[in-house]
């Protein structure tokens, strides 16, 4: 859950650009006639996001009485996504806006696509609205699919609006298995609103982030095992703890809520782990 800069292109300008090459006069006129409704939908998203009001946005199948949801979805799929389409430069601009090319939704996988924060099938007026378009990995995009909030607590964290980077909320715990396993969980600080606490938990669970991070942690454990064994042999459990704590602090400088920071913090504070629990097999 990373925060990224909001796009500066407006919904009206992007919509105008996308429909600029529509040849069919009837379709062109009908699409032009919904431009203000597209702008209004983007404004409504802007006003309701993070306040727990997104579920009050009406889902539509026909707009202005004569434009179908499918026709507005097509503005995205045929006039913004294809390489030579008029909206493609805006698509690309949004796609590369995530720092290090990392998906802001899972904070781990590589950005490969654009995700509609609110699905275009349910909210067709937001099909090409920049505030509704997020750089994302294909897994997050696939999992989110057509989910839409039915209540305030079901709003995913929005990378353009929510900032959960300064407070520690992601933790891990070590399970005494052989090899050790790492489980991740959300524990938001007390000063957050109840709504933000619920939304971060919802986001974490819905996108299966514990499963994603646990797998990464298992790989990491394999990679560091040799080094930990060396430290344990020369400096014992205290040496292992000290080493892991330093590693945690270093990762924390980059992102206090990365799975790596949480994993190293959990390992360093777990006596069983530092005392040989890190071994990949019984010895
Ligand atoms: Zn992702």
XYZ file of C-alpha atoms and ligand atoms in Angstrom:
284
model
C 0.000 0.000 0.000
C 2.145 2.776 -1.343
C 1.195 6.380 -1.981
C 1.907 7.759 -5.439
C 1.441 11.109 -7.124
C -2.023 11.837 -8.440
C -2.266 12.211 -12.231
C -2.657 15.804 -13.394
C -4.681 15.110 -16.555
C -8.353 15.898 -16.047
C -11.191 13.472 -16.736
C -12.709 15.844 -19.302
C -9.472 16.305 -21.266
C -8.698 12.583 -21.266
C -12.216 11.687 -22.384
C -12.057 14.284 -25.185
C -8.693 12.936 -26.306
C -9.869 9.332 -26.261
C -12.982 9.991 -28.374
C -11.217 12.369 -30.784
C -11.021 9.801 -33.598
C -14.554 8.380 -33.343
C -15.777 8.343 -36.949
C -19.398 7.261 -36.545
C -21.266 10.613 -36.289
C -24.079 9.213 -34.132
C -21.691 7.606 -31.627
C -19.462 10.674 -31.656
C -22.403 12.946 -30.779
C -23.709 10.645 -28.045
C -20.252 10.329 -26.474
C -19.693 14.087 -26.671
C -23.005 14.581 -24.911
C -21.898 12.568 -21.859
C -18.622 14.436 -21.373
C -20.013 16.535 -18.520
C -21.370 13.408 -16.853
C -17.904 11.865 -17.095
C -16.422 14.966 -15.438
C -19.099 14.852 -12.728
C -18.358 11.175 -12.019
C -14.665 11.946 -11.558
C -15.520 14.849 -9.247
C -17.831 12.610 -7.250
C -15.054 10.029 -6.827
C -12.686 12.799 -5.761
C -15.146 14.013 -3.124
C -16.218 10.637 -1.746
C -12.999 8.618 -1.701
C -11.373 8.063 1.758
C -14.522 9.360 3.468
C -16.337 6.052 3.381
C -18.845 7.309 0.820
C -17.815 5.461 -2.340
C -20.547 2.874 -1.882
C -23.103 5.639 -2.422
C -21.939 6.174 -6.016
C -24.623 4.780 -8.300
C -23.700 1.870 -10.552
C -24.937 2.344 -14.099
C -25.721 0.364 -17.230
C -27.014 3.231 -19.389
C -25.818 6.818 -19.308
C -27.770 9.847 -20.441
C -30.447 7.503 -21.738
C -28.543 6.528 -24.868
C -24.941 5.515 -24.114
C -24.417 1.976 -22.846
C -21.901 0.946 -20.216
C -20.274 -1.218 -22.876
C -19.773 1.785 -25.164
C -17.976 3.685 -22.390
C -15.906 0.618 -21.507
C -14.940 0.466 -25.173
C -13.636 4.018 -24.998
C -11.067 2.594 -22.592
C -10.347 -0.742 -24.286
C -10.215 0.529 -27.877
C -9.246 4.201 -27.505
C -6.891 4.253 -24.536
C -5.204 0.842 -24.300
C -4.082 0.012 -27.889
C -0.566 1.244 -28.716
C -1.644 3.637 -31.462
C -4.833 4.897 -29.827
C -5.254 8.577 -28.901
C -5.413 7.934 -25.135
C -2.380 5.660 -24.984
C 0.073 8.358 -23.911
C -2.045 9.011 -20.815
C -2.273 5.268 -20.161
C 1.524 5.021 -20.355
C 2.013 8.073 -18.153
C -0.114 6.481 -15.413
C 1.537 3.093 -15.847
C 5.022 4.455 -15.208
C 3.971 6.674 -12.300
C 4.658 4.071 -9.592
C 8.123 4.488 -8.015
C 10.532 1.652 -8.924
C 7.797 0.175 -11.107
C 6.279 -1.555 -8.069
C 2.524 -2.072 -7.798
C 1.206 0.337 -5.128
C -1.580 -2.074 -4.158
C 0.582 -5.017 -3.035
C 3.861 -3.062 -2.727
C 5.714 -6.044 -4.128
C 5.000 -7.144 -7.688
C 5.905 -5.348 -10.883
C 3.471 -2.927 -12.551
C 2.172 -4.551 -15.733
C -1.180 -2.952 -16.339
C -3.743 -0.343 -15.331
C -6.323 -1.204 -12.698
C -9.676 0.545 -12.392
C -9.991 1.467 -8.719
C -13.761 1.263 -9.178
C -14.519 -1.319 -11.907
C -15.459 0.142 -15.280
C -18.185 -2.460 -15.741
C -20.093 -1.015 -12.785
C -18.981 2.613 -13.064
C -18.629 3.164 -16.829
C -18.353 6.948 -16.501
C -15.053 6.331 -14.677
C -13.645 4.118 -17.454
C -11.008 6.649 -18.540
C -11.009 9.024 -15.528
C -7.343 9.322 -14.409
C -8.251 9.394 -10.703
C -9.801 5.944 -11.180
C -6.817 4.497 -13.058
C -3.971 2.959 -11.075
C -0.677 1.408 -12.135
C -0.924 -2.200 -10.925
C 0.407 -5.719 -11.233
C -1.731 -8.241 -13.070
C -2.402 -10.261 -9.900
C -3.865 -7.326 -7.981
C -5.792 -6.333 -11.081
C -7.185 -9.870 -11.458
C -8.090 -10.225 -7.779
C -9.847 -6.849 -7.648
C -11.676 -7.595 -10.895
C -15.281 -6.389 -10.522
C -15.274 -5.906 -6.734
C -17.006 -2.730 -5.671
C -17.614 -1.399 -2.159
C -21.032 -2.103 -0.659
C -20.077 -0.344 2.590
C -17.416 2.055 3.820
C -15.066 -0.619 5.157
C -14.829 -2.266 1.731
C -12.920 0.536 0.049
C -9.458 -0.500 -1.057
C -6.642 1.825 -0.072
C -6.351 4.391 -2.869
C -2.718 5.205 -3.752
C -3.592 8.746 -4.905
C -5.467 9.666 -1.740
C -4.570 7.467 1.214
C -1.205 7.793 2.893
C -0.432 4.954 5.280
C 3.328 5.112 4.856
C 4.331 7.032 7.984
C 2.759 4.826 10.650
C 3.745 1.240 11.365
C 0.870 -1.139 10.689
C 2.400 -4.262 9.097
C 3.787 -6.886 11.467
C 4.998 -10.450 11.178
C 5.242 -13.368 13.568
C 7.464 -16.413 13.402
C 5.880 -19.833 13.622
C 8.006 -22.573 15.141
C 7.891 -24.956 12.220
C 10.814 -26.593 10.414
C 11.736 -24.588 8.480
C 10.299 -21.569 10.303
C 7.352 -19.860 8.638
C 6.518 -16.184 8.712
C 2.943 -14.939 8.909
C 2.006 -11.315 8.339
C -0.812 -9.312 9.872
C -2.168 -5.782 10.100
C -2.127 -3.993 13.443
C -2.927 -0.315 12.846
C -1.969 2.372 15.370
C -4.600 3.581 17.853
C -4.663 7.113 16.463
C -6.096 5.978 13.115
C -9.816 6.320 12.489
C -11.818 3.101 12.768
C -12.620 3.425 9.077
C -8.964 3.563 8.006
C -8.158 0.578 10.258
C -10.940 -1.456 8.670
C -9.987 -0.423 5.133
C -6.315 -1.395 5.530
C -7.354 -4.777 6.950
C -9.848 -5.266 4.121
C -7.233 -4.352 1.505
C -4.657 -6.711 3.073
C -7.078 -9.627 3.261
C -8.841 -9.155 -0.050
C -5.568 -8.982 -1.985
C -4.191 -12.064 -0.139
C -1.111 -10.155 0.941
C -0.251 -12.544 3.781
C 0.028 -15.397 1.276
C 2.137 -13.280 -1.075
C 4.486 -12.076 1.657
C 4.782 -15.476 3.366
C 6.048 -17.057 0.164
C 8.587 -14.265 -0.287
C 9.647 -14.701 3.346
C 10.230 -18.427 2.832
C 12.525 -17.660 -0.109
C 14.333 -14.985 1.897
C 14.819 -17.402 4.794
C 16.436 -19.862 2.423
C 18.734 -17.156 1.091
C 19.961 -15.930 4.467
C 20.255 -19.287 6.190
C 23.949 -19.805 5.498
C 24.855 -16.335 6.761
C 22.791 -16.746 9.930
C 24.442 -20.106 10.628
C 27.865 -18.474 10.365
C 26.907 -15.698 12.762
C 25.329 -18.184 15.170
C 28.498 -20.300 15.158
C 30.710 -17.323 15.989
C 28.456 -15.053 18.097
C 25.504 -17.156 19.245
C 21.880 -16.089 19.495
C 22.815 -12.546 20.525
C 24.872 -12.119 17.373
C 22.004 -13.355 15.220
C 19.568 -11.017 16.964
C 21.858 -8.027 16.545
C 22.424 -8.793 12.865
C 18.701 -9.201 12.138
C 17.855 -6.024 14.004
C 20.300 -4.058 11.857
C 18.818 -5.603 8.737
C 15.351 -4.621 9.899
C 16.445 -1.050 10.578
C 18.009 -0.779 7.142
C 14.845 -2.008 5.407
C 12.728 0.217 7.607
C 14.501 3.263 6.173
C 13.153 2.351 2.742
C 9.640 1.371 3.843
C 8.529 0.800 7.420
C 5.647 -1.382 6.219
C 7.420 -3.613 3.716
C 7.211 -7.364 4.250
C 10.996 -7.318 4.550
C 10.966 -4.808 7.424
C 8.234 -6.763 9.212
C 9.991 -10.075 8.637
C 13.386 -8.939 9.937
C 11.826 -7.204 12.947
C 9.904 -10.364 13.821
C 12.951 -12.596 13.382
C 15.201 -10.367 15.492
C 12.752 -10.266 18.389
C 12.047 -14.008 18.416
C 14.304 -15.889 20.863
C 13.490 -19.300 19.444
C 14.378 -18.134 15.950
C 17.669 -16.482 16.955
C 18.608 -19.534 18.971
C 18.709 -21.843 15.959
C 15.077 -21.727 14.801
C 16.349 -20.247 11.558
C 17.798 -23.647 10.555
C 16.091 -25.087 7.509
C 15.999 -28.601 8.945
C 16.267 -30.271 12.352
C 19.850 -30.521 13.515
Zn -0.010 -5.697 -6.923
